Coordinates of C-alpha atoms in Angstrom, one line a residue:
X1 CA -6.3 -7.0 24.2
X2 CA -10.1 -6.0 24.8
X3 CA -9.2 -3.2 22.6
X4 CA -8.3 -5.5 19.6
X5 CA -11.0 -7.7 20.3
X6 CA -14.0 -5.2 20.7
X7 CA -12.8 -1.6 18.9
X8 CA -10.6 -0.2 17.9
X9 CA -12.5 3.4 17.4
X10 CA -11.1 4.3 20.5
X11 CA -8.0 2.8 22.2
X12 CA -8.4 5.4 25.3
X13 CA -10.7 3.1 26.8
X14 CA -9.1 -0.3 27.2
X15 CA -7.3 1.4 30.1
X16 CA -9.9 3.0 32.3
X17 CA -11.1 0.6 33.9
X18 CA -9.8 -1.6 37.1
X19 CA -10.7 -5.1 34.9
X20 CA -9.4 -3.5 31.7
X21 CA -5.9 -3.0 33.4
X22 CA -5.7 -6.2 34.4
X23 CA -6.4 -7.8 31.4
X24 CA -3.5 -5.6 29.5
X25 CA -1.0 -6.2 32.1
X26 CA -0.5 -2.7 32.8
X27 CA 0.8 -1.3 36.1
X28 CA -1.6 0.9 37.6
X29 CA 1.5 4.0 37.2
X30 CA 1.6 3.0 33.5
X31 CA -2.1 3.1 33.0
X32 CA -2.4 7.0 35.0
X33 CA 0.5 7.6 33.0
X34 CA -1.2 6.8 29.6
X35 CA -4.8 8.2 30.8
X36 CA -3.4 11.3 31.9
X37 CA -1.9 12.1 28.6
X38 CA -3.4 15.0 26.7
X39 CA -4.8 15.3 23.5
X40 CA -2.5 17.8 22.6
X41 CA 0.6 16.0 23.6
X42 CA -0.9 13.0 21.8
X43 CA -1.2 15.0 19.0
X44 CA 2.5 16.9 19.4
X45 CA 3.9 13.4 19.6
X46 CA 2.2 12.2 16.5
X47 CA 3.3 15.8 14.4
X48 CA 7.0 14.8 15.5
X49 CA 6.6 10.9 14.3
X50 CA 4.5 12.5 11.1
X51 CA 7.6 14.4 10.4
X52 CA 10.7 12.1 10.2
X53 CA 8.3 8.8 8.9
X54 CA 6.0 9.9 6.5
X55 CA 8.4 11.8 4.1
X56 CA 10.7 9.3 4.1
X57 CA 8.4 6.3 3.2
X58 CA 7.6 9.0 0.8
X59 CA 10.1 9.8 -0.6
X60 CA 11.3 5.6 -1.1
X61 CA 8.0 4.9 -2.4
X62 CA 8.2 7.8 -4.9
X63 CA 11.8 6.5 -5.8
X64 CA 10.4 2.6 -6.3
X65 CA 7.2 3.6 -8.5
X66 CA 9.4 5.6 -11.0
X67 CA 11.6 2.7 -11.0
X68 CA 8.9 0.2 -12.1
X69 CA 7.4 3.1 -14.4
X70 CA 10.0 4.5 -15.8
X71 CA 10.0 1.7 -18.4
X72 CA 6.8 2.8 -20.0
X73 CA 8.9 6.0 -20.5
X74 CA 12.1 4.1 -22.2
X75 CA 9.7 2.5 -24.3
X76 CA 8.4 5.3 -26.4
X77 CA 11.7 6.5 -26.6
X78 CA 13.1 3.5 -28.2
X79 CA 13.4 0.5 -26.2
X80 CA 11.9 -1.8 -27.8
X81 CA 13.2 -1.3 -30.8
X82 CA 16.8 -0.9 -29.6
X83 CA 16.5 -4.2 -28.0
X84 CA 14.2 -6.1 -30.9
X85 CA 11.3 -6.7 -28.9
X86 CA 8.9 -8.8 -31.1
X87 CA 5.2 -10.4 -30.5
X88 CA 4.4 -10.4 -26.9
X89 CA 8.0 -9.8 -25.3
X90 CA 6.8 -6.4 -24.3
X91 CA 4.0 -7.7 -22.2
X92 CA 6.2 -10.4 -20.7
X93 CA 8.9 -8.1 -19.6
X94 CA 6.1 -6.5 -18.0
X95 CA 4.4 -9.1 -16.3
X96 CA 7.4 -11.3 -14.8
X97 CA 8.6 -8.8 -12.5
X98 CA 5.8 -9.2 -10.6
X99 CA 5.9 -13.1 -10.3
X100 CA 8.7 -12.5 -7.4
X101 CA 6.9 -9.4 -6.0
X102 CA 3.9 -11.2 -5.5
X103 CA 5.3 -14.4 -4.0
X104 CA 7.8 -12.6 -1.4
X105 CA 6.0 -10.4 -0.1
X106 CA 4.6 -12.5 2.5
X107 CA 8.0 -13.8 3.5
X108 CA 10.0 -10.4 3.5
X109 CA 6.7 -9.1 6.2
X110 CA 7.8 -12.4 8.7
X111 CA 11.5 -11.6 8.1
X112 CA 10.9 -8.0 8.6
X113 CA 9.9 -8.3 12.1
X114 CA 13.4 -9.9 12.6
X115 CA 14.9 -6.9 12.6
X116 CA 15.1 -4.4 15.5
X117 CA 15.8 -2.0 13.2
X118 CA 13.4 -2.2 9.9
X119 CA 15.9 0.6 8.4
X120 CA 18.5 -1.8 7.7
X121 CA 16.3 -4.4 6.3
X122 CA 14.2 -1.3 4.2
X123 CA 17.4 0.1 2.8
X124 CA 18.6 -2.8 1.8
X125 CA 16.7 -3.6 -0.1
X126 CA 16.7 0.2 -1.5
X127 CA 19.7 -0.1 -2.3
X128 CA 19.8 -3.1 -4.1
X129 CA 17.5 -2.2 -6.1
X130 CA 19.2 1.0 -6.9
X131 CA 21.9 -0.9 -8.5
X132 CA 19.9 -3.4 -10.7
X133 CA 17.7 -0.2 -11.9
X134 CA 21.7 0.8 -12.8
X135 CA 21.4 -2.4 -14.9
X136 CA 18.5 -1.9 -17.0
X137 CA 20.8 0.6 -18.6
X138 CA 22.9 -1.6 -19.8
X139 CA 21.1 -4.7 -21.4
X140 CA 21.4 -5.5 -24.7
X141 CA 19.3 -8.0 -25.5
X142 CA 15.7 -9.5 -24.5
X143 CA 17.3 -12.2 -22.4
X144 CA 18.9 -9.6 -20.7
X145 CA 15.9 -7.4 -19.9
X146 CA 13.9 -10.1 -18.6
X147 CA 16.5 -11.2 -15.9
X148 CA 17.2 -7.3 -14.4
X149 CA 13.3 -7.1 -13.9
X150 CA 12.6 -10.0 -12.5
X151 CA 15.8 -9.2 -9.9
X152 CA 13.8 -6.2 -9.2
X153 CA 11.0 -7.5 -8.8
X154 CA 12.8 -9.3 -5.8
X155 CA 14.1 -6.5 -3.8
X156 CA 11.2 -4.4 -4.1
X157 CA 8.4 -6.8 -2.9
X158 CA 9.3 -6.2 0.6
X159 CA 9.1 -2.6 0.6
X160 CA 5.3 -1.4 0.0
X161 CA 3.7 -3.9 2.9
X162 CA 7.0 -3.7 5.2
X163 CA 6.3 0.1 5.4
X164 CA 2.4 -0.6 5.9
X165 CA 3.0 -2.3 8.8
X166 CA 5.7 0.0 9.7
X167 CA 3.0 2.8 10.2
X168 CA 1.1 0.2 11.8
X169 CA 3.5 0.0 14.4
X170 CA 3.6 3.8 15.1
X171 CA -0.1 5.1 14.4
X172 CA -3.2 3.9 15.8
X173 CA -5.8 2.4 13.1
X174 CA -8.0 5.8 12.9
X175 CA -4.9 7.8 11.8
X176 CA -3.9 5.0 9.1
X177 CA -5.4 6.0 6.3
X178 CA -4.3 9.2 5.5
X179 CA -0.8 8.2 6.5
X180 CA -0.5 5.6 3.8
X181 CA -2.2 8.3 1.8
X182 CA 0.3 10.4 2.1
X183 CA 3.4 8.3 1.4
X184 CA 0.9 6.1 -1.5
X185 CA 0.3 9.4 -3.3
X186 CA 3.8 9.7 -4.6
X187 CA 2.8 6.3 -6.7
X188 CA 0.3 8.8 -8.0
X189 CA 3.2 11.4 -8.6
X190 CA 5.6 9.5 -9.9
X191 CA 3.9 8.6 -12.9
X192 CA 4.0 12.5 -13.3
X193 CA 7.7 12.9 -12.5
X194 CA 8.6 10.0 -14.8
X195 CA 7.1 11.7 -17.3
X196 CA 9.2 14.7 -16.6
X197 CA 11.9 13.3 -16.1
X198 CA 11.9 11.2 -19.4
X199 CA 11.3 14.6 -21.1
X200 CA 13.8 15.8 -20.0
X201 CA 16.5 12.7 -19.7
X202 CA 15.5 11.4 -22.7
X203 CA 17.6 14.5 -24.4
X204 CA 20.7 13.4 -23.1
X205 CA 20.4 10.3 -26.3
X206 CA 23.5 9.9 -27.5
X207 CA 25.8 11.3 -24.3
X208 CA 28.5 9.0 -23.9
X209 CA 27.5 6.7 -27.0
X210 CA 24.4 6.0 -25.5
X211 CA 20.3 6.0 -26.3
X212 CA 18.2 8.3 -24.6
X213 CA 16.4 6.1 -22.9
X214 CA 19.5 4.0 -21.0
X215 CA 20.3 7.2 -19.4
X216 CA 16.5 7.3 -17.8
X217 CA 17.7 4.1 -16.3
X218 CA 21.0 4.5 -14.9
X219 CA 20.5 8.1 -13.5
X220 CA 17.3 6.9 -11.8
X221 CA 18.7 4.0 -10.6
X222 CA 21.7 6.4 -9.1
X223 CA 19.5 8.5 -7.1
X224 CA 17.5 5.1 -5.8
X225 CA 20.9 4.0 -4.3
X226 CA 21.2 7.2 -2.5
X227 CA 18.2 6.7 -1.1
X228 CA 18.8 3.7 0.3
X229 CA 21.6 4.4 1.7
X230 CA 20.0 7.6 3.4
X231 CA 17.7 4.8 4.6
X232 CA 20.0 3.7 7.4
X233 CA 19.9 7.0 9.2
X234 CA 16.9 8.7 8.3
X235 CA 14.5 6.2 8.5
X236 CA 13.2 5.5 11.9
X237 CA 12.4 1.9 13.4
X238 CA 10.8 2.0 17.0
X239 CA 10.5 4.9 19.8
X240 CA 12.8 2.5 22.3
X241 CA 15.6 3.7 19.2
X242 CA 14.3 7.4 19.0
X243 CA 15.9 8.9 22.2
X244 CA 17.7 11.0 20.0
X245 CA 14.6 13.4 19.0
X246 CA 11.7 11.9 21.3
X247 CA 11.7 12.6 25.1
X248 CA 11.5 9.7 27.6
X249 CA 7.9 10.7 28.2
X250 CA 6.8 10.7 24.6
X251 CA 8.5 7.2 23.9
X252 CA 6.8 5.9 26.7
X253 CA 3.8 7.3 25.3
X254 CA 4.1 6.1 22.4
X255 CA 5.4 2.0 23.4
X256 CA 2.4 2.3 25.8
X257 CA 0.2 2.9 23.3
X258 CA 1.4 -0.2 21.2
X259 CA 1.4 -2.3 23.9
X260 CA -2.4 -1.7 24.2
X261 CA -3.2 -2.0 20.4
X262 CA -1.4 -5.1 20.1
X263 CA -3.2 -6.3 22.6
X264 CA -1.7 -5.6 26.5
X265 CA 0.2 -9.2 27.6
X266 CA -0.8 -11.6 25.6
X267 CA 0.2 -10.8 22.2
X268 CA 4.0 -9.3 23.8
X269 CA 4.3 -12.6 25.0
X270 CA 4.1 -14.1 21.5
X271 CA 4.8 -10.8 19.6
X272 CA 8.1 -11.9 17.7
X273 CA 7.5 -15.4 17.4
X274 CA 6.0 -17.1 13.5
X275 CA 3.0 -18.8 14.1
X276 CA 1.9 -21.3 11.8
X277 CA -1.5 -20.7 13.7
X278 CA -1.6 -17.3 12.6
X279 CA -0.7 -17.9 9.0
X280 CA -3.4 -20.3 8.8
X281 CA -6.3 -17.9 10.1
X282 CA -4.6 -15.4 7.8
X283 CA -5.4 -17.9 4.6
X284 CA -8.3 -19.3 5.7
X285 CA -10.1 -15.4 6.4
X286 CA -12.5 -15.0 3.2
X287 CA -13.2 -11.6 3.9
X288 CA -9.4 -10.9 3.2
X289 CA -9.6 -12.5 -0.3
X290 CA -12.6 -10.0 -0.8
X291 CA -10.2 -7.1 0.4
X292 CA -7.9 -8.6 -2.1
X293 CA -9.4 -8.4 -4.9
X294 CA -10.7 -5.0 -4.8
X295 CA -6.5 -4.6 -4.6
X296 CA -6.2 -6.7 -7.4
X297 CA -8.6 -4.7 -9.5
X298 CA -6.9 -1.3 -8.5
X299 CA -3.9 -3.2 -9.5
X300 CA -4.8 -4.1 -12.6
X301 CA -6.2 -0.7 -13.7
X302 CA -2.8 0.7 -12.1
X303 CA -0.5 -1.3 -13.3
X304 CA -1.8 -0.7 -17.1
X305 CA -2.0 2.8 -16.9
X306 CA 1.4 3.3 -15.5
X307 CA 3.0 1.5 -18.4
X308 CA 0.9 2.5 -21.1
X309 CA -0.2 5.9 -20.6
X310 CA 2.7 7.4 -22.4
X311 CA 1.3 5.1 -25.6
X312 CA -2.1 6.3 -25.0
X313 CA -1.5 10.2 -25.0
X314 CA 0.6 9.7 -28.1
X315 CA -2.0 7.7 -29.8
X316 CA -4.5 11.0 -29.0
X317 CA -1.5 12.6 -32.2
X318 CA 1.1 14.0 -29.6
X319 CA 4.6 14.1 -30.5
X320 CA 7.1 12.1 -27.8
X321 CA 7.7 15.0 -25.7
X322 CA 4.7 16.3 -25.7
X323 CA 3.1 13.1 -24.8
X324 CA 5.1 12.4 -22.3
X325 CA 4.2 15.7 -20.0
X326 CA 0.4 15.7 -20.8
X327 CA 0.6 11.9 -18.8
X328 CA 1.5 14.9 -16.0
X329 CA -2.0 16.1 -15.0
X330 CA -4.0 12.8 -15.0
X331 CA -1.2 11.5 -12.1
X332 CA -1.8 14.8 -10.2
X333 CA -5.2 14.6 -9.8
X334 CA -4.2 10.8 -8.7
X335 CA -2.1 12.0 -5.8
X336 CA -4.3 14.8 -5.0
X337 CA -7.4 12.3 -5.1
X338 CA -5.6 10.0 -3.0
X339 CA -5.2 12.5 0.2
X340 CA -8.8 13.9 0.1
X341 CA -10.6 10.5 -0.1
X342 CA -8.0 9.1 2.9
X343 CA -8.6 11.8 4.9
X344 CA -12.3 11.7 4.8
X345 CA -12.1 8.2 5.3
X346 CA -9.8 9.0 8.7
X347 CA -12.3 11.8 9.6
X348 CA -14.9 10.0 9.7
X349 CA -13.5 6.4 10.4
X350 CA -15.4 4.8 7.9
X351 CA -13.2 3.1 5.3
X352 CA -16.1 1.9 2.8
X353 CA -17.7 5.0 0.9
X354 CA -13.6 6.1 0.7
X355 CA -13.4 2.6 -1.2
X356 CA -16.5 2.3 -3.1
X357 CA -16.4 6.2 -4.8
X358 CA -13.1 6.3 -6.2
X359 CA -14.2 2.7 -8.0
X360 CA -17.2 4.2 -8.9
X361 CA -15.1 6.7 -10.8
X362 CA -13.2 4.2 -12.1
X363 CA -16.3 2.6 -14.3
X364 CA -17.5 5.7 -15.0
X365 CA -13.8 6.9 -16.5
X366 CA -13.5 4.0 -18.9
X367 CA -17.1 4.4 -19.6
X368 CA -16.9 7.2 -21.5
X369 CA -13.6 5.7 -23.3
X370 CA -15.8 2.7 -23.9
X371 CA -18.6 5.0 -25.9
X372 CA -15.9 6.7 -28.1
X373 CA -15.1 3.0 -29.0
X374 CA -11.7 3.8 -27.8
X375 CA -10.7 6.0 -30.1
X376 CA -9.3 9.3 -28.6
X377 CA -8.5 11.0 -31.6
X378 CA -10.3 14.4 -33.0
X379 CA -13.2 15.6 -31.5
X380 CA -12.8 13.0 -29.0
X381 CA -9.2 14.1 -27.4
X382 CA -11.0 16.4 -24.7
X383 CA -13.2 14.2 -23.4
X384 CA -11.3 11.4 -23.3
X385 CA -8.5 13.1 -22.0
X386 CA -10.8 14.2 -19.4
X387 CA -12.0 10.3 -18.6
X388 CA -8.3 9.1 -18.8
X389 CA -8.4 11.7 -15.5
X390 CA -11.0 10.7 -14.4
X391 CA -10.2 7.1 -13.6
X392 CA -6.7 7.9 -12.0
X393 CA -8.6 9.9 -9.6
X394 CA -10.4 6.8 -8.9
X395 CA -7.1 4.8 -9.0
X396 CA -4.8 5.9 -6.7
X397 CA -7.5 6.4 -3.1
X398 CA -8.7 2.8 -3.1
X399 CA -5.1 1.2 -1.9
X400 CA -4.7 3.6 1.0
X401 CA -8.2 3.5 2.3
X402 CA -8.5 -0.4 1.6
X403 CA -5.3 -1.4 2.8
X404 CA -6.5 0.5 6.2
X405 CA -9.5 -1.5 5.9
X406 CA -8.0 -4.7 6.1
X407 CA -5.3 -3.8 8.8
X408 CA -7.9 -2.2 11.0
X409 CA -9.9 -5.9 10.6
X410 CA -6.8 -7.9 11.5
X411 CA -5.2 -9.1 15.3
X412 CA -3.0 -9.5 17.1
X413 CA 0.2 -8.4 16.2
X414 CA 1.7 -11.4 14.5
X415 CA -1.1 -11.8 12.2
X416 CA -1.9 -8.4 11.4
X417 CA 2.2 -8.2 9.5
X418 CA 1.3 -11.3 7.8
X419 CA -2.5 -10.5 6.6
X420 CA -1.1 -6.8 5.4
X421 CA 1.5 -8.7 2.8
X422 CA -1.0 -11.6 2.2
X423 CA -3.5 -8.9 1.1
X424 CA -1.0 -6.5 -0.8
X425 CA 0.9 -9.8 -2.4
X426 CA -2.6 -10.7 -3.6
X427 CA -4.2 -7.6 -5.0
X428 CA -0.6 -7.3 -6.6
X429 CA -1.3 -10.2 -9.2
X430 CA -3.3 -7.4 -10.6
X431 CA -0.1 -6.1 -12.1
X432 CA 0.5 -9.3 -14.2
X433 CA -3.0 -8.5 -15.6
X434 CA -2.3 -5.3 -16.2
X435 CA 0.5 -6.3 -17.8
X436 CA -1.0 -8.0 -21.0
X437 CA -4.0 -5.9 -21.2
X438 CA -2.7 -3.0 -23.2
X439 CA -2.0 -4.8 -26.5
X440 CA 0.3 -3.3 -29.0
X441 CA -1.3 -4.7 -31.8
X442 CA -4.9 -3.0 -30.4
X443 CA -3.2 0.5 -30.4
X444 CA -4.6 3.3 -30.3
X445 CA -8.3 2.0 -29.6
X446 CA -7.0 -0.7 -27.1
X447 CA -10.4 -2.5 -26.3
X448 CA -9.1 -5.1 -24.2
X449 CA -7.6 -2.9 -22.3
X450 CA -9.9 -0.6 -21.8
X451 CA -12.6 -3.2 -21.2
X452 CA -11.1 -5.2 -18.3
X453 CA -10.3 -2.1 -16.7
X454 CA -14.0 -1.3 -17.0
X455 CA -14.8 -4.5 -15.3
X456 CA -12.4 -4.4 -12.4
X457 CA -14.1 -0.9 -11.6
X458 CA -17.3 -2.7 -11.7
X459 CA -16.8 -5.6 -10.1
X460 CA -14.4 -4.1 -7.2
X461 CA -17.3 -1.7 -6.4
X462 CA -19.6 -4.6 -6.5
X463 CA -17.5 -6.5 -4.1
X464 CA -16.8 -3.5 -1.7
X465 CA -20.4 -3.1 -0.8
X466 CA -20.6 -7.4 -0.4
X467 CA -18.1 -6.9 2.5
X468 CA -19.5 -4.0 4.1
X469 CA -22.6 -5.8 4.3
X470 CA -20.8 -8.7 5.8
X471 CA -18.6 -6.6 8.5
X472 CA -22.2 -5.2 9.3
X473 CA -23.8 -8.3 9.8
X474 CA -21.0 -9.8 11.6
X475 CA -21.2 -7.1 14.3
X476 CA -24.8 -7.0 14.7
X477 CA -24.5 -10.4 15.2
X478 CA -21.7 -10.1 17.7
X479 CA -23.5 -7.6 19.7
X480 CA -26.2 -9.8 20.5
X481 CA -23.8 -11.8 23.2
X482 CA -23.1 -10.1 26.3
X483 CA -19.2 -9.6 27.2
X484 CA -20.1 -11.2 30.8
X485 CA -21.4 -14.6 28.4
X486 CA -18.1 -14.7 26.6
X487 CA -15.9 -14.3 29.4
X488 CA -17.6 -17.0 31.1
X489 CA -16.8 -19.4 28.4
X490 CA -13.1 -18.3 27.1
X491 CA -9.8 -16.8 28.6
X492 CA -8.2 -13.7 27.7
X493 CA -5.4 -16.7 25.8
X494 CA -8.1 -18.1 23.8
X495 CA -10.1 -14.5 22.7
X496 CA -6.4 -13.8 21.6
X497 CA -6.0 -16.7 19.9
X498 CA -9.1 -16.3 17.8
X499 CA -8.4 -12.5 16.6
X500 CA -11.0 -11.2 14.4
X501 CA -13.3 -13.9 15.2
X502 CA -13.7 -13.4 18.9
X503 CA -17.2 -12.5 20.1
X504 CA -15.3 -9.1 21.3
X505 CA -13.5 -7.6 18.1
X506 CA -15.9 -5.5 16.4
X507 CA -14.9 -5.0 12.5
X508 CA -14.0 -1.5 11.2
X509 CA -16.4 -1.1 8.0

């Protein structure tokens, strides 16, 4: 607990001390146990979680971005015609998959921690989704379409923030970022493999009586339910259920070492139980709607690249095929983006400049679209092919490093699983923007789109330095009371009970 109240820079020290002890609960054996621990068997211990976790959450977030992509793909390759799409169904299709998404994601997090084993609850919902991607494949009709996304956007708004607070559980906050990083990036990549897969796929049109672009679907959605059910074994839960490739000493490493995180006693004692308490000072945080928000933007931005990319490049006078591997490079650079910026930002334990730069190159991306009037065409397809990469490589960093940002800011336990999916579910409405600012009848110049996106690069940047200043000011503030002051006035219960606001925590800026 002192170490979630005061900082969370470094965790060692909430157990060397006689008074520190005591407050955590620890036995004294436990606390020479965890003290005596090297740094090189902390970090052979984290290589070996690194290993089986990271790849996996990978791998499934890989599977679930081409899977919410992959119908910018089908488009170009005859959806919407095939199906009589007319007006503004395109944009609604888009944009009401995210209407579940958004408003489960906070209740799959509280269910989540339900489960001793989050594999089974994860893959689940893997699979599930699996089968409705299977679906798409199949419809026939607008009517149809709009149900099998919304069902998908049902099962998959558990995933992203369960497995954020999945690493949560397993790494402490100064190896976050880069962690997320590397599992985020393949949201990055899979805008690149859906275009190379639709390339390729989309060849297959007229196998079995059917259009190119049903087979994207169904062999996708195959290969997602393989994955899910991989899920249930390869997918790891807690180091009390890793016997099998952990040694005693390292689980008990490792449980100790979430024991003190969380907080020693006092959040175990309430550690699985919903608190209405804790949703409230989850809502009721205003710093977490400014973390929001910049998620919202990189949402937004996101969320209408992904599905109109594909449009874009073709716009620029590329054929289909062609247009949809040249969407491979700009993704790339995403991905590759992603992992430097996070692991500066882990380096040097400072989430803000790994927040604010990528948005800067965000509003200096659509800048340069914004000069060319939006037209990419002749003399202006270099350059604004270079912006288009431009602004993925601001895209794809800011999630890892700010969803870091806001976990790092969040305590105990409880409150931190809920905040994560409040935070996510919120910057998520960005998709439903993103979903109507690409306008088909605005093609190729697409000023609306192009504009907002402008904006939310602007204003997330602006807002990003508000709330570093505020974190700053907040622990300049806090540091002027004494520890000995507080103590005197609250119990270890009530400095709990307050989290973030305690005199003690310190924010992470």
């Amino acid at each position: 607990m002192v170490d979630d109240l005061r900082d969370a820079n470094d965790h060692e020290k909430a157990v060397r001390t006689i008074d520190n002890i005591r407050v955590l609960g620890l036995s004294e054996d436990d606390a020479a146990f965890y003290n005596g621990y090297t740094a090189e068997m902390r970090k052979q211990v984290i290589r070996k979680v690194d290993v089986r976790l990271v790849p996996m959450l990978a791998g499934l977030y890989l599977i679930s971005h081409l899977d919410r992509a992959n119908i910018g793909n089908a488009k170009i390759e005859g959806l919407a015609e095939d199906l009589n799409l007319v007006g503004n169904q395109w944009n609604i299709v888009l944009s009401l998959f995210f209407i579940p998404y958004v408003l489960l994601e906070i209740p799959s997090n509280i269910l989540l921690k339900k489960f001793k084993r989050p594999s089974v609850y994860l893959g689940s919902l893997v699979t599930i989704w699996g089968v409705i991607m299977t679906m798409h494949g199949v419809v026939k009709n607008f009517g149809e379409l709009l149900a099998v996304r919304i069902l998908l956007g049902v099962f998959e708004a558990g995933f992203y923030p369960g497995a954020v607070y999945l690493c949560t559980f397993w790494y402490m906050p100064k190896d976050l970022a880069s962690r997320i990083a590397w599992f985020y990036c393949t949201s990055a990549l899979s805008g690149a493999f859906s275009g190379l897969l639709a390339a390729g796929i989309a060849q297959m049109d007229g196998v079995g009586g059917l259009e190119g672009w049903r087979w994207i679907f169904l062999l996708e959605g195959i290969v997602t339910v393989i994955l899910g059910v991989g899920s249930f074994f390869l997918l790891i839960d807690s180091p009390a259920l890793s016997g099998r490739w952990l040694s005693p000493d390292e689980i008990r490493f490792l449980e100790l070492q979430h024991f003190i995180k969380q907080g020693g006693r006092f959040s175990e004692e309430k550690d699985e139980e919903f608190s209405w308490h804790d949703l409230k000072m989850v809502v009721t945080n205003w710093r977490l709607y400014m973390q929001a928000y910049i998620l919202m933007c990189i949402s937004a931005c996101s969320y209408g690249t992904k599905f109109t990319l594909p449009s874009i490049v073709r716009g620029m006078g590329f054929k289909n095929t062609e247009a949809q591997l040249l969407t491979v490079p700009a993704y790339v650079a995403g991905a590759l983006s992603a992992i430097f910026f996070a692991r500066l930002s882990d380096r040097y334990y400072w989430r803000f400049p790994f927040v604010a730069m990528p948005l800067a190159l965000i509003a200096v991306g659509y800048s340069i679209i914004m000069s060319f009037k939006g037209d990419l065409t002749g003399s202006h397809i270099g350059p604004g092919y270079f912006a288009i990469v431009l602004t993925t490589m601001g895209i794809y960093p800011v999630q890892p490093s700010g969803s870091s940002w806001a976990a790092n800011n969040l305590a105990p336990s409880n409150r931190r699983a809920i905040g994560v999916a409040f935070n996510i579910c919120v910057g998520n409405i960005g998709g439903v923007v993103g979903s109507y600012m690409y306008l088909d009848r605005e093609n190729p110049t697409y000023w609306t789109g192009y504009g907002l996106s402008l904006a939310f690069g602007a204003t997330g940047l602006i807002t990003a330095c508000l709330l570093e200043l505020s974190y700053k000011w907040s622990n300049t503030r806090k540091a002027t009371i004494s520890e000995e002051e507080v103590r005197a006035k609250y119990t270890d219960a009530e400095l709990m009970k307050m989290g973030d606001r305690s005199p003690l925590f310190k924010y992470t800026l």
